[in-house]
PDB file of C-alpha atoms in Angstrom:
ATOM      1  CA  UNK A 561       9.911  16.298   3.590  1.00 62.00           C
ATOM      2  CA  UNK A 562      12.406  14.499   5.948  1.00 82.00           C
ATOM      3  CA  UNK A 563      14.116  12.613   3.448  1.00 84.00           C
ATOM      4  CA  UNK A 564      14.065  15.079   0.447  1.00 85.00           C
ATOM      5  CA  UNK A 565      15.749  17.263   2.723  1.00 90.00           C
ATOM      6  CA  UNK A 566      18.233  14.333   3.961  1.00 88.00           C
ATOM      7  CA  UNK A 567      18.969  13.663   0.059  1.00 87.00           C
ATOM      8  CA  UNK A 568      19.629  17.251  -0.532  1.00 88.00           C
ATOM      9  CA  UNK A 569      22.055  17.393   2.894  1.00 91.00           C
ATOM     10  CA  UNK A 570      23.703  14.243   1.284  1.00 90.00           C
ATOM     11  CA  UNK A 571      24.233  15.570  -1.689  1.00 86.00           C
ATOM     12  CA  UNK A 572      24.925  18.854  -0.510  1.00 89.00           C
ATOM     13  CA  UNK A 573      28.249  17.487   1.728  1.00 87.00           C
ATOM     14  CA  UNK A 574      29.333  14.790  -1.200  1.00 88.00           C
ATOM     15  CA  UNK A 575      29.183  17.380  -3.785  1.00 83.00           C
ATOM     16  CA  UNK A 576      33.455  18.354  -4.071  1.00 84.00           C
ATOM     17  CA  UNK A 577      34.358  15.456  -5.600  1.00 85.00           C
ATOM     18  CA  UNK A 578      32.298  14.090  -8.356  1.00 79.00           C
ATOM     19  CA  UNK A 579      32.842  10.608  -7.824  1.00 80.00           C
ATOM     20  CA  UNK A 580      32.466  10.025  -4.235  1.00 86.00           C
ATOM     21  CA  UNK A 581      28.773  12.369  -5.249  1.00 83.00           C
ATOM     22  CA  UNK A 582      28.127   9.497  -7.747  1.00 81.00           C
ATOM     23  CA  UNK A 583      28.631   7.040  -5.662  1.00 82.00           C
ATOM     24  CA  UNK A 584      26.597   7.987  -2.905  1.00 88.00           C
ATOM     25  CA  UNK A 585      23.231   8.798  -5.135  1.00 86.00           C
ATOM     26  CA  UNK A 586      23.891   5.138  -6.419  1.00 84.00           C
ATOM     27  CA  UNK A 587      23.653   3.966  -2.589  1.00 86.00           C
ATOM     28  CA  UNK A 588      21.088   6.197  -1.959  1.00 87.00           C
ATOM     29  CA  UNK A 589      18.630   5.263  -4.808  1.00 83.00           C
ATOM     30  CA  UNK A 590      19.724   1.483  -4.600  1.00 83.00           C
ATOM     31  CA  UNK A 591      18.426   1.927  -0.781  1.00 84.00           C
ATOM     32  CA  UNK A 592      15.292   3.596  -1.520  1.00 83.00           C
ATOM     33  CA  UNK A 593      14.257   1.314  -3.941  1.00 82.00           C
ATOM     34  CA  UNK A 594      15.124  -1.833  -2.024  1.00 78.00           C
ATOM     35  CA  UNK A 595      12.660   0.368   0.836  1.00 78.00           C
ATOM     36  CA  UNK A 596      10.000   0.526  -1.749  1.00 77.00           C
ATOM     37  CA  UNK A 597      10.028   4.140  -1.841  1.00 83.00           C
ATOM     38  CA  UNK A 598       9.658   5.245  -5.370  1.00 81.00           C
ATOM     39  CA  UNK A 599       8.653   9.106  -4.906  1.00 83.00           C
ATOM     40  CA  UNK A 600      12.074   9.007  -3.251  1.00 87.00           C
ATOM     41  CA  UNK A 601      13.575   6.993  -6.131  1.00 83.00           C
ATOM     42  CA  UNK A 602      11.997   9.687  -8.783  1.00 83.00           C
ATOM     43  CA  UNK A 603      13.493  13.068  -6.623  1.00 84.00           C
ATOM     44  CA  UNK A 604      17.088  11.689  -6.594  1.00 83.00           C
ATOM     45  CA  UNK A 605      16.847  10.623 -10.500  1.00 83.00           C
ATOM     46  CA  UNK A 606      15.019  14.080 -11.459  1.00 82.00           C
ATOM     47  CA  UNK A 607      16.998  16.026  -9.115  1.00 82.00           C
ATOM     48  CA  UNK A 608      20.885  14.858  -9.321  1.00 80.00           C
ATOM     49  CA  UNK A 609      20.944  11.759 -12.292  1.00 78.00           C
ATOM     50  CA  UNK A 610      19.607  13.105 -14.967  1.00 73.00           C
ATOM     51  CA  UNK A 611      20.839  16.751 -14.944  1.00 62.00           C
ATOM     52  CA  UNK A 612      23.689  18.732 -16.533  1.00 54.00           C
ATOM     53  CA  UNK A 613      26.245  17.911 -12.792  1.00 56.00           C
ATOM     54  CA  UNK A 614      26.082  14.259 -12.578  1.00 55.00           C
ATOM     55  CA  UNK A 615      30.028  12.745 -12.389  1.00 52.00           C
ATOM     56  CA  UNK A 616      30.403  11.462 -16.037  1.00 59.00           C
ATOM     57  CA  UNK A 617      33.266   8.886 -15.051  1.00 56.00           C
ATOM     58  CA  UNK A 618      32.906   4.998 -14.366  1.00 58.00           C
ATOM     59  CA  UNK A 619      31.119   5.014 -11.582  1.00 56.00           C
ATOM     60  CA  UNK A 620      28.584   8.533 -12.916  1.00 63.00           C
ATOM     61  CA  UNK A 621      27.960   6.055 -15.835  1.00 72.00           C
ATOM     62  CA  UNK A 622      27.263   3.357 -13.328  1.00 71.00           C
ATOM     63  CA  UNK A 623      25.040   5.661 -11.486  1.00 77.00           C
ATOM     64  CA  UNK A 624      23.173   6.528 -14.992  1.00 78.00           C
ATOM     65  CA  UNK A 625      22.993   2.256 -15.697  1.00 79.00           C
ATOM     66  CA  UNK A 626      21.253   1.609 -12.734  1.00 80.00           C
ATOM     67  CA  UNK A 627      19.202   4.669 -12.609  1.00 83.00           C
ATOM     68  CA  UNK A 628      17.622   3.736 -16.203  1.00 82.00           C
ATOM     69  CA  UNK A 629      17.546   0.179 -14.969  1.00 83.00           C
ATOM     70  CA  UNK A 630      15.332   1.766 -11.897  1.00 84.00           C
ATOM     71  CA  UNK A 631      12.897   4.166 -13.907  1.00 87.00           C
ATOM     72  CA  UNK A 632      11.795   1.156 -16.157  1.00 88.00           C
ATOM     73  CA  UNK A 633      10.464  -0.755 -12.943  1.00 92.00           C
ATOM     74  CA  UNK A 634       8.402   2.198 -12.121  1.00 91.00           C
ATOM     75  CA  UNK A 635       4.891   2.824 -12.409  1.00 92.00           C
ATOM     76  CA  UNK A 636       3.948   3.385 -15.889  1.00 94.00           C
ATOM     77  CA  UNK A 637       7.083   2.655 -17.406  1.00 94.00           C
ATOM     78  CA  UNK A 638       7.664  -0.480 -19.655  1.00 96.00           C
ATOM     79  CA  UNK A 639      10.145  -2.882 -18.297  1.00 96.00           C
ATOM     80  CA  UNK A 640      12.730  -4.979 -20.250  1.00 96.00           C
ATOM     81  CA  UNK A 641      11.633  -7.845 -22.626  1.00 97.00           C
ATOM     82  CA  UNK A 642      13.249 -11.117 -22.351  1.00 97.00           C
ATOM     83  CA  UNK A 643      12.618 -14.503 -24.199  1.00 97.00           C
ATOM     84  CA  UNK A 644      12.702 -17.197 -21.971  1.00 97.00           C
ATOM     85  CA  UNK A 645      12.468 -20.819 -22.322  1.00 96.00           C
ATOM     86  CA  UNK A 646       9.461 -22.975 -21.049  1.00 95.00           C
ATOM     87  CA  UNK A 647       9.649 -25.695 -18.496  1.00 94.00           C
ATOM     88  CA  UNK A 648       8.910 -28.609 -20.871  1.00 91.00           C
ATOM     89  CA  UNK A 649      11.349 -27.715 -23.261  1.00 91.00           C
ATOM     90  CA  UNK A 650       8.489 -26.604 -25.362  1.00 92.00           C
ATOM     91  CA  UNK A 651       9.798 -23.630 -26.780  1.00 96.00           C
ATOM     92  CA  UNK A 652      10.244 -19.994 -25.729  1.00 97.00           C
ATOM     93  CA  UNK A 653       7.666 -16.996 -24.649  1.00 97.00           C
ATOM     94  CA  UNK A 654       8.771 -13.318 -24.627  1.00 98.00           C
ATOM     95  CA  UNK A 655       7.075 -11.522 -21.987  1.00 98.00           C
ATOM     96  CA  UNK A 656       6.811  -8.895 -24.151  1.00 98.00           C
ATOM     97  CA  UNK A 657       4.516 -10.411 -26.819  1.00 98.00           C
ATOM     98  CA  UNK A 658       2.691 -12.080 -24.388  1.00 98.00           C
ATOM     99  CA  UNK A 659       1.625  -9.351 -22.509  1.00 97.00           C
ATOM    100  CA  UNK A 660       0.396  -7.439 -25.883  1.00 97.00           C
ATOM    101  CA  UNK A 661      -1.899 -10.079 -26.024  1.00 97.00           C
ATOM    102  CA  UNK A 662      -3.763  -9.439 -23.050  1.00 97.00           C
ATOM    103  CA  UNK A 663      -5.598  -6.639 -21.062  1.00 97.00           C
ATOM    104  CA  UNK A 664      -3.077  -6.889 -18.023  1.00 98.00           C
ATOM    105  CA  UNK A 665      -0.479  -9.617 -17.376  1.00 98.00           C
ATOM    106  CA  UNK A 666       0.836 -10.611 -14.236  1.00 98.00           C
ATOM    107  CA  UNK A 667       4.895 -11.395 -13.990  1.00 98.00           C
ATOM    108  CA  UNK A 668       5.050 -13.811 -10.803  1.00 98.00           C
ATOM    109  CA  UNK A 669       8.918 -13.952  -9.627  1.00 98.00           C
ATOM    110  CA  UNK A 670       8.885 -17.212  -7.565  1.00 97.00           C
ATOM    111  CA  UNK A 671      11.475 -20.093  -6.729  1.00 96.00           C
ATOM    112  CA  UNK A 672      10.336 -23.381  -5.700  1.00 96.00           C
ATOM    113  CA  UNK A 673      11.628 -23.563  -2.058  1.00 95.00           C
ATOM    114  CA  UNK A 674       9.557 -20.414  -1.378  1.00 95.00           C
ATOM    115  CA  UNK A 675       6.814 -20.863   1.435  1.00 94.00           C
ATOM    116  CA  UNK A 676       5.520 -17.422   0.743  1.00 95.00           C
ATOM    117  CA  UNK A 677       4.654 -18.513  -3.115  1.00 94.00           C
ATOM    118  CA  UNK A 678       3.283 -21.513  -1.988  1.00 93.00           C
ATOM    119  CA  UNK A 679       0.789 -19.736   0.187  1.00 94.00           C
ATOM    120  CA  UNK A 680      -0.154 -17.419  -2.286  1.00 95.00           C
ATOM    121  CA  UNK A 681      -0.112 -19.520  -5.489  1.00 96.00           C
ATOM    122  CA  UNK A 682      -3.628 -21.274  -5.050  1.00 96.00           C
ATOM    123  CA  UNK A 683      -5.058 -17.035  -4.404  1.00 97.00           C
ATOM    124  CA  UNK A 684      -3.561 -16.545  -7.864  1.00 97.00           C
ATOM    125  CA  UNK A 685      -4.498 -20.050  -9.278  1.00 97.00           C
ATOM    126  CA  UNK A 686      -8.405 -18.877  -8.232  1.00 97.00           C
ATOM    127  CA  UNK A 687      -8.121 -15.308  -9.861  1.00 97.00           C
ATOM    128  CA  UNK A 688      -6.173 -16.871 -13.253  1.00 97.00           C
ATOM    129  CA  UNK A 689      -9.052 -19.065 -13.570  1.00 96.00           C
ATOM    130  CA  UNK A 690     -11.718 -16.483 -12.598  1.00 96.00           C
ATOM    131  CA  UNK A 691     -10.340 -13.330 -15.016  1.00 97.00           C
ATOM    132  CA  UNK A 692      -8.478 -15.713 -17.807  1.00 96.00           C
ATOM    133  CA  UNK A 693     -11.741 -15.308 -19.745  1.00 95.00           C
ATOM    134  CA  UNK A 694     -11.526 -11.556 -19.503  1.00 96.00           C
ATOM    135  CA  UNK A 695      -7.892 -10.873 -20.500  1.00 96.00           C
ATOM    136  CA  UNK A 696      -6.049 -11.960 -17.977  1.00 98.00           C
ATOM    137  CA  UNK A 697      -2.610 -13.634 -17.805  1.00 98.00           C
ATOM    138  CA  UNK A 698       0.375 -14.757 -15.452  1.00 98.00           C
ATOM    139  CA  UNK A 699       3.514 -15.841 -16.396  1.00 98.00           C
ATOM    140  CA  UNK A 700       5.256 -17.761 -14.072  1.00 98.00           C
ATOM    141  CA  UNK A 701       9.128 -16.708 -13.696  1.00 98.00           C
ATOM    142  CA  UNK A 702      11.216 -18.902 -11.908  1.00 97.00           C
ATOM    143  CA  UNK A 703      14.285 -17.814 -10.066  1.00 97.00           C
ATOM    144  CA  UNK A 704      15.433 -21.668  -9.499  1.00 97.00           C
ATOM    145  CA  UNK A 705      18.979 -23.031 -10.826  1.00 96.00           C
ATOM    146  CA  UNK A 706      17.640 -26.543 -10.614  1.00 96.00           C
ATOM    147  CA  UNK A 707      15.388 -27.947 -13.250  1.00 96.00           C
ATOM    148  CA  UNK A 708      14.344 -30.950 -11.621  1.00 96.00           C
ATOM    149  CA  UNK A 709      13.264 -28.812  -8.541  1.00 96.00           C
ATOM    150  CA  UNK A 710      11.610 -26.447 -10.886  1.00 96.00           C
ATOM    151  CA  UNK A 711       9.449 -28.778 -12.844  1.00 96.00           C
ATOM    152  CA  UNK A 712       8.570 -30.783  -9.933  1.00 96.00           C
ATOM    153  CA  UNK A 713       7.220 -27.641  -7.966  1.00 95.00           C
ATOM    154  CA  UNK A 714       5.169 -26.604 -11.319  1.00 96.00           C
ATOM    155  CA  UNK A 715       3.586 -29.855 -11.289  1.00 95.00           C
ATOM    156  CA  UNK A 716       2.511 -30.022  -7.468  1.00 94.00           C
ATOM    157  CA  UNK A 717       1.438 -26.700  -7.621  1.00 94.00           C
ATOM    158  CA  UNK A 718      -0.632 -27.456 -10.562  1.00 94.00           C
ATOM    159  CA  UNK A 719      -0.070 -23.837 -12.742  1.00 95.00           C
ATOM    160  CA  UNK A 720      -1.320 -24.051 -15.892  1.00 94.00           C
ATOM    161  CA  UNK A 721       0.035 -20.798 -17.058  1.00 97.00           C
ATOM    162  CA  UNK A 722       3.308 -20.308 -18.813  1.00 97.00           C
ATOM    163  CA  UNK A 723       6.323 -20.955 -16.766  1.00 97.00           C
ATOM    164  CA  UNK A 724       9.540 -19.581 -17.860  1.00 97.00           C
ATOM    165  CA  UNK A 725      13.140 -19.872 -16.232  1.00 97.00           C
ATOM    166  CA  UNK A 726      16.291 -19.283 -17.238  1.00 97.00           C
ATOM    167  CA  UNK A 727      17.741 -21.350 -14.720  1.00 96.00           C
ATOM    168  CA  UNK A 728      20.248 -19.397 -13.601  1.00 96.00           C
ATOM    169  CA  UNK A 729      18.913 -18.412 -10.080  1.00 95.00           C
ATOM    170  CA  UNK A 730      19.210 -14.813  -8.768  1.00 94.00           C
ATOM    171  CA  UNK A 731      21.933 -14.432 -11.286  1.00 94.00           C
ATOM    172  CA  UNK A 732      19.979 -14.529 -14.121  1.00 96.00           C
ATOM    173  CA  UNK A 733      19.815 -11.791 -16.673  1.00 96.00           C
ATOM    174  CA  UNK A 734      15.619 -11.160 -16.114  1.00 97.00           C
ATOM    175  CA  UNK A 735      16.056 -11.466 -12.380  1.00 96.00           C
ATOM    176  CA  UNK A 736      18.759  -8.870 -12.439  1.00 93.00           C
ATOM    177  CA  UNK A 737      16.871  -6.444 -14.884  1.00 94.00           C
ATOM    178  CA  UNK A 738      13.811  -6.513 -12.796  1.00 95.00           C
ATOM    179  CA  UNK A 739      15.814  -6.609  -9.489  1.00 92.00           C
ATOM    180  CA  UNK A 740      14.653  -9.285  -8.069  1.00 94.00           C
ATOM    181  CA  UNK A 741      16.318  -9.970  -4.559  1.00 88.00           C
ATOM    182  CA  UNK A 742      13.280 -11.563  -2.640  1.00 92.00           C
ATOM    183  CA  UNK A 743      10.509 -13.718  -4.269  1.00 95.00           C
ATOM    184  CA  UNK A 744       7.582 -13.708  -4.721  1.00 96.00           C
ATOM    185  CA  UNK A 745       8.136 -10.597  -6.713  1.00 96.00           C
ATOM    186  CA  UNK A 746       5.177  -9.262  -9.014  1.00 97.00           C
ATOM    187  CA  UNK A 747       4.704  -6.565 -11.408  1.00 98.00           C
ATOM    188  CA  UNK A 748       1.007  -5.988 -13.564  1.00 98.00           C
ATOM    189  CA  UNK A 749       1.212  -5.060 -16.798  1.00 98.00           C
ATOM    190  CA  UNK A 750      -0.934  -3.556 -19.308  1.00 98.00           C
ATOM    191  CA  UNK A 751      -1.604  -4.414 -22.983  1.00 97.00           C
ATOM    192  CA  UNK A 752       0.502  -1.350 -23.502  1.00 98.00           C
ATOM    193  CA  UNK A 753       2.990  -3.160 -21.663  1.00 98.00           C
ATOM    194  CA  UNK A 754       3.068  -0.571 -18.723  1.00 98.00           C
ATOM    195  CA  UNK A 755       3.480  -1.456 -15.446  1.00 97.00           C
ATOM    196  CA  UNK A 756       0.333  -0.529 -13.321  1.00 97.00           C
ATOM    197  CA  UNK A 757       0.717  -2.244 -10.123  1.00 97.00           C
ATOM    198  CA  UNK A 758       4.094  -3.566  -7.837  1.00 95.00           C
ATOM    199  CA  UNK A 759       1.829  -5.848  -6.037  1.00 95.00           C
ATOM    200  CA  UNK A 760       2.748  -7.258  -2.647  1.00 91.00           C
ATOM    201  CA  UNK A 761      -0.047  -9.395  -2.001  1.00 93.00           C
ATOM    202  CA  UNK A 762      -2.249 -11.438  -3.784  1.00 95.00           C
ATOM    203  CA  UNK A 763      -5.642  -9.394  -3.247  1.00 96.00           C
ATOM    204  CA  UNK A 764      -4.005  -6.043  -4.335  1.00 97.00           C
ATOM    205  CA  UNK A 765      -4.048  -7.914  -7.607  1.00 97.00           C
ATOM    206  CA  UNK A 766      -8.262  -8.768  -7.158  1.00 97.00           C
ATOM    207  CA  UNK A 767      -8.798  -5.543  -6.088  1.00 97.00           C
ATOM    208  CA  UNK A 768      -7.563  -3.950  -9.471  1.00 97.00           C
ATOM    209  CA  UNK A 769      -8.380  -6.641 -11.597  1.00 97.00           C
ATOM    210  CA  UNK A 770     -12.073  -6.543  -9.697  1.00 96.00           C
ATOM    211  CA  UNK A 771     -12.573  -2.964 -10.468  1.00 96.00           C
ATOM    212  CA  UNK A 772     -10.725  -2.745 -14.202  1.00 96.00           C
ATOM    213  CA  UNK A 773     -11.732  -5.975 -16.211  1.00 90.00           C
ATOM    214  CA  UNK A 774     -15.449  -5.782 -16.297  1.00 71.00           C
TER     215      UNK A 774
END
Protein backbone atom coordinates (compact mmCIF):
# COMPACT_ATOMS: atom_id res chain seq x y z
CA UNK A 1 0.00 0.00 0.00
CA UNK A 2 3.17 2.23 0.07
CA UNK A 3 2.55 3.99 -2.97
CA UNK A 4 -1.33 4.28 -2.92
CA UNK A 5 -0.77 5.93 0.20
CA UNK A 6 2.23 8.16 -1.32
CA UNK A 7 -0.33 9.11 -4.28
CA UNK A 8 -2.96 10.01 -1.85
CA UNK A 9 -0.18 12.20 0.40
CA UNK A 10 0.67 13.78 -3.07
CA UNK A 11 -2.42 14.58 -3.90
CA UNK A 12 -3.49 15.37 -0.60
CA UNK A 13 -0.61 18.46 -0.27
CA UNK A 14 -1.12 19.58 -4.21
CA UNK A 15 -4.75 19.75 -3.80
CA UNK A 16 -5.21 24.08 -3.23
CA UNK A 17 -4.52 24.92 -6.45
CA UNK A 18 -5.99 22.97 -9.24
CA UNK A 19 -3.36 23.28 -11.62
CA UNK A 20 -0.24 22.64 -9.83
CA UNK A 21 -2.81 19.16 -8.63
CA UNK A 22 -3.02 18.52 -12.43
CA UNK A 23 0.18 18.75 -13.05
CA UNK A 24 1.56 16.59 -10.58
CA UNK A 25 -0.97 13.43 -11.33
CA UNK A 26 0.37 13.97 -15.00
CA UNK A 27 4.06 13.42 -13.52
CA UNK A 28 2.94 10.94 -11.38
CA UNK A 29 1.09 8.63 -13.88
CA UNK A 30 3.70 9.50 -16.70
CA UNK A 31 6.28 7.98 -13.97
CA UNK A 32 4.40 4.99 -13.12
CA UNK A 33 3.85 4.00 -16.41
CA UNK A 34 7.37 4.56 -17.67
CA UNK A 35 8.01 2.04 -14.16
CA UNK A 36 5.67 -0.43 -15.65
CA UNK A 37 3.36 -0.20 -12.89
CA UNK A 38 -0.11 -0.27 -14.23
CA UNK A 39 -2.24 -1.09 -10.92
CA UNK A 40 -0.60 2.20 -9.97
CA UNK A 41 -1.45 3.78 -13.35
CA UNK A 42 -5.33 2.53 -12.90
CA UNK A 43 -5.62 4.06 -8.91
CA UNK A 44 -4.43 7.57 -9.98
CA UNK A 45 -6.83 7.52 -13.25
CA UNK A 46 -9.88 5.96 -11.15
CA UNK A 47 -9.10 7.88 -8.17
CA UNK A 48 -8.20 11.70 -9.22
CA UNK A 49 -8.58 11.79 -13.49
CA UNK A 50 -11.61 10.71 -14.11
CA UNK A 51 -13.76 12.13 -11.25
CA UNK A 52 -15.98 15.19 -10.71
CA UNK A 53 -12.34 17.44 -9.01
CA UNK A 54 -9.91 17.06 -11.73
CA UNK A 55 -8.48 20.90 -12.80
CA UNK A 56 -10.49 21.44 -16.08
CA UNK A 57 -7.87 24.09 -17.48
CA UNK A 58 -4.95 23.47 -20.09
CA UNK A 59 -2.95 21.51 -18.33
CA UNK A 60 -6.40 19.26 -16.42
CA UNK A 61 -7.18 18.70 -20.17
CA UNK A 62 -3.61 17.69 -20.71
CA UNK A 63 -3.80 15.48 -17.76
CA UNK A 64 -7.23 13.90 -19.27
CA UNK A 65 -5.13 13.53 -23.04
CA UNK A 66 -2.57 11.56 -21.69
CA UNK A 67 -4.56 9.68 -19.22
CA UNK A 68 -6.91 8.29 -22.19
CA UNK A 69 -3.74 7.94 -24.20
CA UNK A 70 -2.53 5.62 -21.03
CA UNK A 71 -5.80 3.46 -20.41
CA UNK A 72 -5.77 2.34 -24.17
CA UNK A 73 -2.19 0.70 -23.65
CA UNK A 74 -3.57 -1.25 -20.82
CA UNK A 75 -4.49 -4.69 -20.51
CA UNK A 76 -7.62 -5.37 -22.24
CA UNK A 77 -8.08 -2.19 -23.77
CA UNK A 78 -7.83 -1.63 -27.62
CA UNK A 79 -5.06 0.61 -28.65
CA UNK A 80 -5.05 3.20 -31.52
CA UNK A 81 -5.21 2.11 -35.24
CA UNK A 82 -2.82 3.52 -37.62
CA UNK A 83 -2.20 2.82 -41.42
CA UNK A 84 1.22 2.61 -42.13
CA UNK A 85 3.18 2.20 -45.17
CA UNK A 86 5.25 -1.00 -46.06
CA UNK A 87 8.95 -1.13 -46.58
CA UNK A 88 8.85 -1.87 -50.34
CA UNK A 89 6.64 0.77 -51.14
CA UNK A 90 4.07 -1.88 -51.58
CA UNK A 91 1.23 -0.32 -50.15
CA UNK A 92 -0.18 0.26 -46.66
CA UNK A 93 -1.43 -2.22 -43.63
CA UNK A 94 -3.60 -0.92 -40.75
CA UNK A 95 -2.81 -2.68 -37.70
CA UNK A 96 -6.16 -2.65 -37.00
CA UNK A 97 -7.49 -4.85 -39.84
CA UNK A 98 -4.71 -6.92 -39.62
CA UNK A 99 -5.04 -7.95 -36.32
CA UNK A 100 -8.96 -8.85 -36.93
CA UNK A 101 -7.63 -11.27 -39.08
CA UNK A 102 -5.87 -13.29 -36.71
CA UNK A 103 -6.23 -15.10 -33.28
CA UNK A 104 -3.49 -12.80 -31.58
CA UNK A 105 -1.07 -10.40 -33.31
CA UNK A 106 2.11 -9.36 -32.13
CA UNK A 107 3.14 -5.37 -32.59
CA UNK A 108 7.13 -5.56 -32.49
CA UNK A 109 8.47 -1.79 -31.87
CA UNK A 110 12.10 -2.14 -33.13
CA UNK A 111 14.77 0.22 -34.86
CA UNK A 112 17.52 -1.16 -36.78
CA UNK A 113 20.57 -0.12 -34.65
CA UNK A 114 18.96 -2.06 -31.76
CA UNK A 115 21.19 -5.00 -30.35
CA UNK A 116 18.40 -6.05 -28.09
CA UNK A 117 16.01 -6.72 -31.35
CA UNK A 118 18.63 -8.33 -32.99
CA UNK A 119 19.00 -10.86 -30.23
CA UNK A 120 15.56 -11.51 -29.97
CA UNK A 121 14.38 -11.37 -33.61
CA UNK A 122 15.51 -15.00 -34.70
CA UNK A 123 13.25 -16.23 -30.98
CA UNK A 124 10.38 -14.49 -32.77
CA UNK A 125 11.38 -15.52 -36.39
CA UNK A 126 11.13 -19.42 -34.81
CA UNK A 127 7.67 -18.83 -33.04
CA UNK A 128 6.17 -16.75 -36.39
CA UNK A 129 7.04 -19.72 -38.29
CA UNK A 130 5.96 -22.30 -35.66
CA UNK A 131 2.23 -20.59 -34.72
CA UNK A 132 1.71 -18.68 -38.32
CA UNK A 133 -0.33 -21.78 -39.21
CA UNK A 134 -2.46 -21.38 -36.13
CA UNK A 135 -3.35 -17.65 -36.23
CA UNK A 136 -0.55 -16.04 -35.51
CA UNK A 137 0.92 -12.72 -36.71
CA UNK A 138 3.71 -9.96 -36.12
CA UNK A 139 3.92 -6.83 -37.57
CA UNK A 140 7.07 -5.36 -37.62
CA UNK A 141 7.04 -1.47 -36.57
CA UNK A 142 9.97 0.37 -37.17
CA UNK A 143 10.99 3.37 -35.17
CA UNK A 144 13.93 4.26 -37.83
CA UNK A 145 14.06 7.81 -39.73
CA UNK A 146 16.29 6.26 -42.33
CA UNK A 147 14.92 4.12 -45.07
CA UNK A 148 17.97 2.80 -46.40
CA UNK A 149 18.94 1.64 -42.80
CA UNK A 150 15.50 0.28 -42.42
CA UNK A 151 15.24 -1.87 -45.46
CA UNK A 152 18.68 -3.05 -45.20
CA UNK A 153 18.14 -4.35 -41.51
CA UNK A 154 14.71 -6.12 -42.80
CA UNK A 155 16.62 -7.88 -45.31
CA UNK A 156 19.60 -9.21 -43.05
CA UNK A 157 17.32 -10.08 -40.55
CA UNK A 158 15.33 -11.99 -42.98
CA UNK A 159 11.43 -11.09 -41.52
CA UNK A 160 9.00 -12.14 -43.65
CA UNK A 161 6.19 -10.53 -41.84
CA UNK A 162 4.80 -7.13 -42.56
CA UNK A 163 7.05 -4.30 -41.79
CA UNK A 164 5.62 -0.94 -41.41
CA UNK A 165 7.38 2.52 -40.63
CA UNK A 166 6.50 5.76 -40.80
CA UNK A 167 9.87 6.92 -40.85
CA UNK A 168 9.74 9.46 -38.63
CA UNK A 169 11.75 7.95 -35.66
CA UNK A 170 10.56 8.36 -32.03
CA UNK A 171 8.60 11.26 -33.31
CA UNK A 172 6.29 9.49 -35.15
CA UNK A 173 2.58 9.65 -34.61
CA UNK A 174 2.26 5.47 -33.76
CA UNK A 175 5.39 5.64 -31.67
CA UNK A 176 3.97 8.48 -29.68
CA UNK A 177 0.39 6.89 -29.31
CA UNK A 178 1.79 3.70 -28.06
CA UNK A 179 4.60 5.48 -26.07
CA UNK A 180 7.27 4.08 -27.27
CA UNK A 181 10.57 5.47 -25.61
CA UNK A 182 12.79 2.22 -25.65
CA UNK A 183 12.63 -0.55 -28.34
CA UNK A 184 12.02 -3.43 -28.61
CA UNK A 185 8.58 -2.58 -27.43
CA UNK A 186 5.70 -5.30 -27.82
CA UNK A 187 2.12 -5.46 -27.21
CA UNK A 188 -0.23 -8.97 -28.10
CA UNK A 189 -3.31 -8.50 -29.40
CA UNK A 190 -6.38 -10.39 -29.79
CA UNK A 191 -8.76 -10.87 -32.75
CA UNK A 192 -10.89 -8.56 -30.69
CA UNK A 193 -8.12 -6.31 -30.96
CA UNK A 194 -7.44 -6.28 -27.10
CA UNK A 195 -4.31 -6.13 -25.74
CA UNK A 196 -3.50 -9.36 -23.69
CA UNK A 197 0.09 -9.28 -23.03
CA UNK A 198 2.98 -6.14 -22.64
CA UNK A 199 5.61 -8.64 -23.29
CA UNK A 200 9.20 -8.03 -22.27
CA UNK A 201 10.79 -10.98 -23.53
CA UNK A 202 10.49 -13.16 -26.23
CA UNK A 203 9.34 -16.47 -24.30
CA UNK A 204 6.55 -14.58 -22.36
CA UNK A 205 5.16 -14.51 -25.87
CA UNK A 206 5.68 -18.78 -26.25
CA UNK A 207 4.46 -19.21 -23.06
CA UNK A 208 0.94 -17.67 -23.93
CA UNK A 209 0.90 -18.49 -27.36
CA UNK A 210 1.99 -22.29 -26.09
CA UNK A 211 -0.88 -22.54 -23.78
CA UNK A 212 -3.76 -20.44 -25.94
CA UNK A 213 -3.40 -21.49 -29.72
CA UNK A 214 -3.90 -25.18 -29.61
Amino acid sequence: MGFYNAIDLIHAKSSANPDVNAFTLLVMLEGFYSSNKENQCAYIMDSYIYGEDCAEGDVGKLLKERANGVRSLQLGQIPPDFTLPFYDDSGTLSIHAEAKKNDYTLLFFWSSWCHKCEQETPEYKKLYSQYKSQGFQVIGISVDASKPAWVKAVKDKGTTWPNVSQLQAWDSPVADAYRVSATPTLFLLNKDLEIVLKPERWFQVRDYLSQNLK
